C-alpha positions as protocol buffer text, in pm:
chain_id: "A"
residue {
  index: 1
  type: MET
  ca { x: -4190 y: -634 z: -3804 }
}
residue {
  index: 2
  type: PRO
  ca { x: -4396 y: -944 z: -3840 }
}
residue {
  index: 3
  type: GLU
  ca { x: -4695 y: -1057 z: -3597 }
}
residue {
  index: 4
  type: ARG
  ca { x: -4582 y: -1174 z: -3297 }
}
residue {
  index: 5
  type: PHE
  ca { x: -4865 y: -1445 z: -3116 }
}
residue {
  index: 6
  type: PHE
  ca { x: -4900 y: -1357 z: -2728 }
}
residue {
  index: 7
  type: GLY
  ca { x: -5194 y: -1545 z: -2591 }
}
residue {
  index: 8
  type: ARG
  ca { x: -5192 y: -1389 z: -2272 }
}
residue {
  index: 9
  type: GLU
  ca { x: -5407 y: -1193 z: -2032 }
}
residue {
  index: 10
  type: ILE
  ca { x: -5377 y: -836 z: -1965 }
}
residue {
  index: 11
  type: LYS
  ca { x: -5502 y: -526 z: -1780 }
}
residue {
  index: 12
  type: VAL
  ca { x: -5756 y: -303 z: -1952 }
}
residue {
  index: 13
  type: VAL
  ca { x: -5887 y: 49 z: -1890 }
}
residue {
  index: 14
  type: ALA
  ca { x: -6233 y: 69 z: -2093 }
}
residue {
  index: 15
  type: GLY
  ca { x: -6427 y: 412 z: -2141 }
}
residue {
  index: 16
  type: GLY
  ca { x: -6678 y: 602 z: -2361 }
}
residue {
  index: 17
  type: GLU
  ca { x: -6992 y: 476 z: -2496 }
}
residue {
  index: 18
  type: PRO
  ca { x: -7003 y: 201 z: -2592 }
}
residue {
  index: 19
  type: LYS
  ca { x: -6716 y: 105 z: -2364 }
}
residue {
  index: 20
  type: ALA
  ca { x: -6381 y: 53 z: -2572 }
}
residue {
  index: 21
  type: PRO
  ca { x: -6021 y: -8 z: -2442 }
}
residue {
  index: 22
  type: VAL
  ca { x: -5827 y: 347 z: -2397 }
}
residue {
  index: 23
  type: SER
  ca { x: -5503 y: 157 z: -2233 }
}
residue {
  index: 24
  type: PHE
  ca { x: -5359 y: -189 z: -2166 }
}
residue {
  index: 25
  type: THR
  ca { x: -5110 y: -296 z: -1985 }
}
residue {
  index: 26
  type: LEU
  ca { x: -4785 y: -549 z: -2111 }
}
residue {
  index: 27
  type: ASP
  ca { x: -4524 y: -670 z: -1911 }
}
residue {
  index: 28
  type: GLY
  ca { x: -4536 y: -324 z: -1678 }
}
residue {
  index: 29
  type: ARG
  ca { x: -4566 y: -83 z: -1955 }
}
residue {
  index: 30
  type: VAL
  ca { x: -4846 y: 82 z: -2015 }
}
residue {
  index: 31
  type: TYR
  ca { x: -4969 y: 147 z: -2380 }
}
residue {
  index: 32
  type: GLU
  ca { x: -5244 y: 468 z: -2483 }
}
residue {
  index: 33
  type: VAL
  ca { x: -5508 y: 331 z: -2774 }
}
residue {
  index: 34
  type: ALA
  ca { x: -5511 y: 617 z: -2999 }
}
residue {
  index: 35
  type: ALA
  ca { x: -5800 y: 447 z: -3213 }
}
residue {
  index: 36
  type: VAL
  ca { x: -6017 y: 138 z: -3217 }
}
residue {
  index: 37
  type: LEU
  ca { x: -5951 y: 0 z: -3624 }
}
residue {
  index: 38
  type: GLU
  ca { x: -6204 y: -267 z: -3590 }
}
residue {
  index: 39
  type: TYR
  ca { x: -6439 y: -401 z: -3358 }
}
residue {
  index: 40
  type: TRP
  ca { x: -6645 y: -770 z: -3378 }
}
residue {
  index: 41
  type: PRO
  ca { x: -6813 y: -1006 z: -3138 }
}
residue {
  index: 42
  type: ASP
  ca { x: -6786 y: -1386 z: -3161 }
}
residue {
  index: 43
  type: SER
  ca { x: -6998 y: -1574 z: -2939 }
}
residue {
  index: 44
  type: GLY
  ca { x: -6887 y: -1897 z: -3110 }
}
residue {
  index: 45
  type: PHE
  ca { x: -6747 y: -2261 z: -2980 }
}
residue {
  index: 46
  type: GLY
  ca { x: -6400 y: -2364 z: -2900 }
}
residue {
  index: 47
  type: ALA
  ca { x: -6197 y: -2578 z: -3169 }
}
residue {
  index: 48
  type: GLY
  ca { x: -6263 y: -2932 z: -3101 }
}
residue {
  index: 49
  type: GLU
  ca { x: -6578 y: -2904 z: -2847 }
}
residue {
  index: 50
  type: THR
  ca { x: -6789 y: -3181 z: -2890 }
}
residue {
  index: 51
  type: SER
  ca { x: -7003 y: -3070 z: -2665 }
}
residue {
  index: 52
  type: ARG
  ca { x: -7209 y: -2771 z: -2858 }
}
residue {
  index: 53
  type: THR
  ca { x: -7464 y: -2573 z: -2555 }
}
residue {
  index: 54
  type: TRP
  ca { x: -7536 y: -2271 z: -2390 }
}
residue {
  index: 55
  type: ARG
  ca { x: -7224 y: -2389 z: -2164 }
}
residue {
  index: 56
  type: THR
  ca { x: -6957 y: -2431 z: -2377 }
}
residue {
  index: 57
  type: ARG
  ca { x: -7040 y: -2140 z: -2632 }
}
residue {
  index: 58
  type: HIS
  ca { x: -6732 y: -1826 z: -2566 }
}
residue {
  index: 59
  type: HIS
  ca { x: -6873 y: -1491 z: -2558 }
}
residue {
  index: 60
  type: ARG
  ca { x: -6581 y: -1242 z: -2652 }
}
residue {
  index: 61
  type: SER
  ca { x: -6590 y: -878 z: -2806 }
}
residue {
  index: 62
  type: TYR
  ca { x: -6264 y: -863 z: -3006 }
}
residue {
  index: 63
  type: TYR
  ca { x: -6101 y: -490 z: -3070 }
}
residue {
  index: 64
  type: ARG
  ca { x: -5789 y: -447 z: -3325 }
}
residue {
  index: 65
  type: VAL
  ca { x: -5665 y: -123 z: -3227 }
}
residue {
  index: 66
  type: LYS
  ca { x: -5387 y: 134 z: -3284 }
}
residue {
  index: 67
  type: THR
  ca { x: -5186 y: 277 z: -2963 }
}
residue {
  index: 68
  type: ALA
  ca { x: -5028 y: 616 z: -2979 }
}
residue {
  index: 69
  type: GLY
  ca { x: -4673 y: 444 z: -3048 }
}
residue {
  index: 70
  type: GLY
  ca { x: -4795 y: 331 z: -3424 }
}
residue {
  index: 71
  type: GLU
  ca { x: -4869 y: -51 z: -3316 }
}
residue {
  index: 72
  type: VAL
  ca { x: -5120 y: -251 z: -3398 }
}
residue {
  index: 73
  type: TYR
  ca { x: -5256 y: -508 z: -3176 }
}
residue {
  index: 74
  type: GLU
  ca { x: -5557 y: -741 z: -3136 }
}
residue {
  index: 75
  type: ILE
  ca { x: -5671 y: -797 z: -2821 }
}
residue {
  index: 76
  type: TYR
  ca { x: -6048 y: -928 z: -2683 }
}
residue {
  index: 77
  type: HIS
  ca { x: -6272 y: -877 z: -2376 }
}
residue {
  index: 78
  type: ASP
  ca { x: -6399 y: -1291 z: -2268 }
}
residue {
  index: 79
  type: ARG
  ca { x: -6733 y: -1175 z: -2093 }
}
residue {
  index: 80
  type: GLY
  ca { x: -6773 y: -1536 z: -1934 }
}
residue {
  index: 81
  type: THR
  ca { x: -7088 y: -1712 z: -1915 }
}
residue {
  index: 82
  type: SER
  ca { x: -7240 y: -1590 z: -1645 }
}
residue {
  index: 83
  type: LEU
  ca { x: -7339 y: -1226 z: -1549 }
}
residue {
  index: 84
  type: LYS
  ca { x: -7317 y: -1352 z: -1170 }
}
residue {
  index: 85
  type: HIS
  ca { x: -6971 y: -1375 z: -1184 }
}
residue {
  index: 86
  type: PRO
  ca { x: -6740 y: -1105 z: -1313 }
}
residue {
  index: 87
  type: GLU
  ca { x: -6445 y: -1247 z: -1212 }
}
residue {
  index: 88
  type: PHE
  ca { x: -6460 y: -1448 z: -1510 }
}
residue {
  index: 89
  type: ARG
  ca { x: -6469 y: -1168 z: -1771 }
}
residue {
  index: 90
  type: LYS
  ca { x: -6094 y: -1067 z: -1845 }
}
residue {
  index: 91
  type: TRP
  ca { x: -5905 y: -944 z: -2141 }
}
residue {
  index: 92
  type: TYR
  ca { x: -5667 y: -1103 z: -2336 }
}
residue {
  index: 93
  type: LEU
  ca { x: -5342 y: -1000 z: -2564 }
}
residue {
  index: 94
  type: THR
  ca { x: -5399 y: -1220 z: -2895 }
}
residue {
  index: 95
  type: ARG
  ca { x: -5110 y: -1056 z: -3116 }
}
residue {
  index: 96
  type: ARG
  ca { x: -4931 y: -753 z: -3296 }
}
residue {
  index: 97
  type: LEU
  ca { x: -4983 y: -743 z: -3608 }
}
residue {
  index: 98
  type: GLU
  ca { x: -4773 y: -494 z: -3879 }
}
residue {
  index: 99
  type: PRO
  ca { x: -4921 y: -212 z: -3915 }
}
C-alpha cells in the first residue's frame, strides 16, 4: 500500500514511562499500538517562518508506530509553547507508511 498523508488531529491514549502512544482513534476506529518503531523530538521552526524566535518555534515529539493490525503510522504530539495552556497540546496523524 502506498504512503497516505493525513495531517489531521487524532485522540491518543499514552502510557508507560516515558509516556508513549498505546492507542489512537481515527475515524471512530481505535488502533492499538503494538510497537513504537522510532521516536524523535523536533523543536524547529515552521516552513517559511521569517521570525525565528522562541515564540515561533514548535515543540513536537514524533513517533513511528506499528499497530496490532500491522499498519505503520507516523504521529506526533504537539506539546505547544506554554505549560500553562494544556489545551494547545494535541496529537496529529501525519501519514500511513508502507509496512
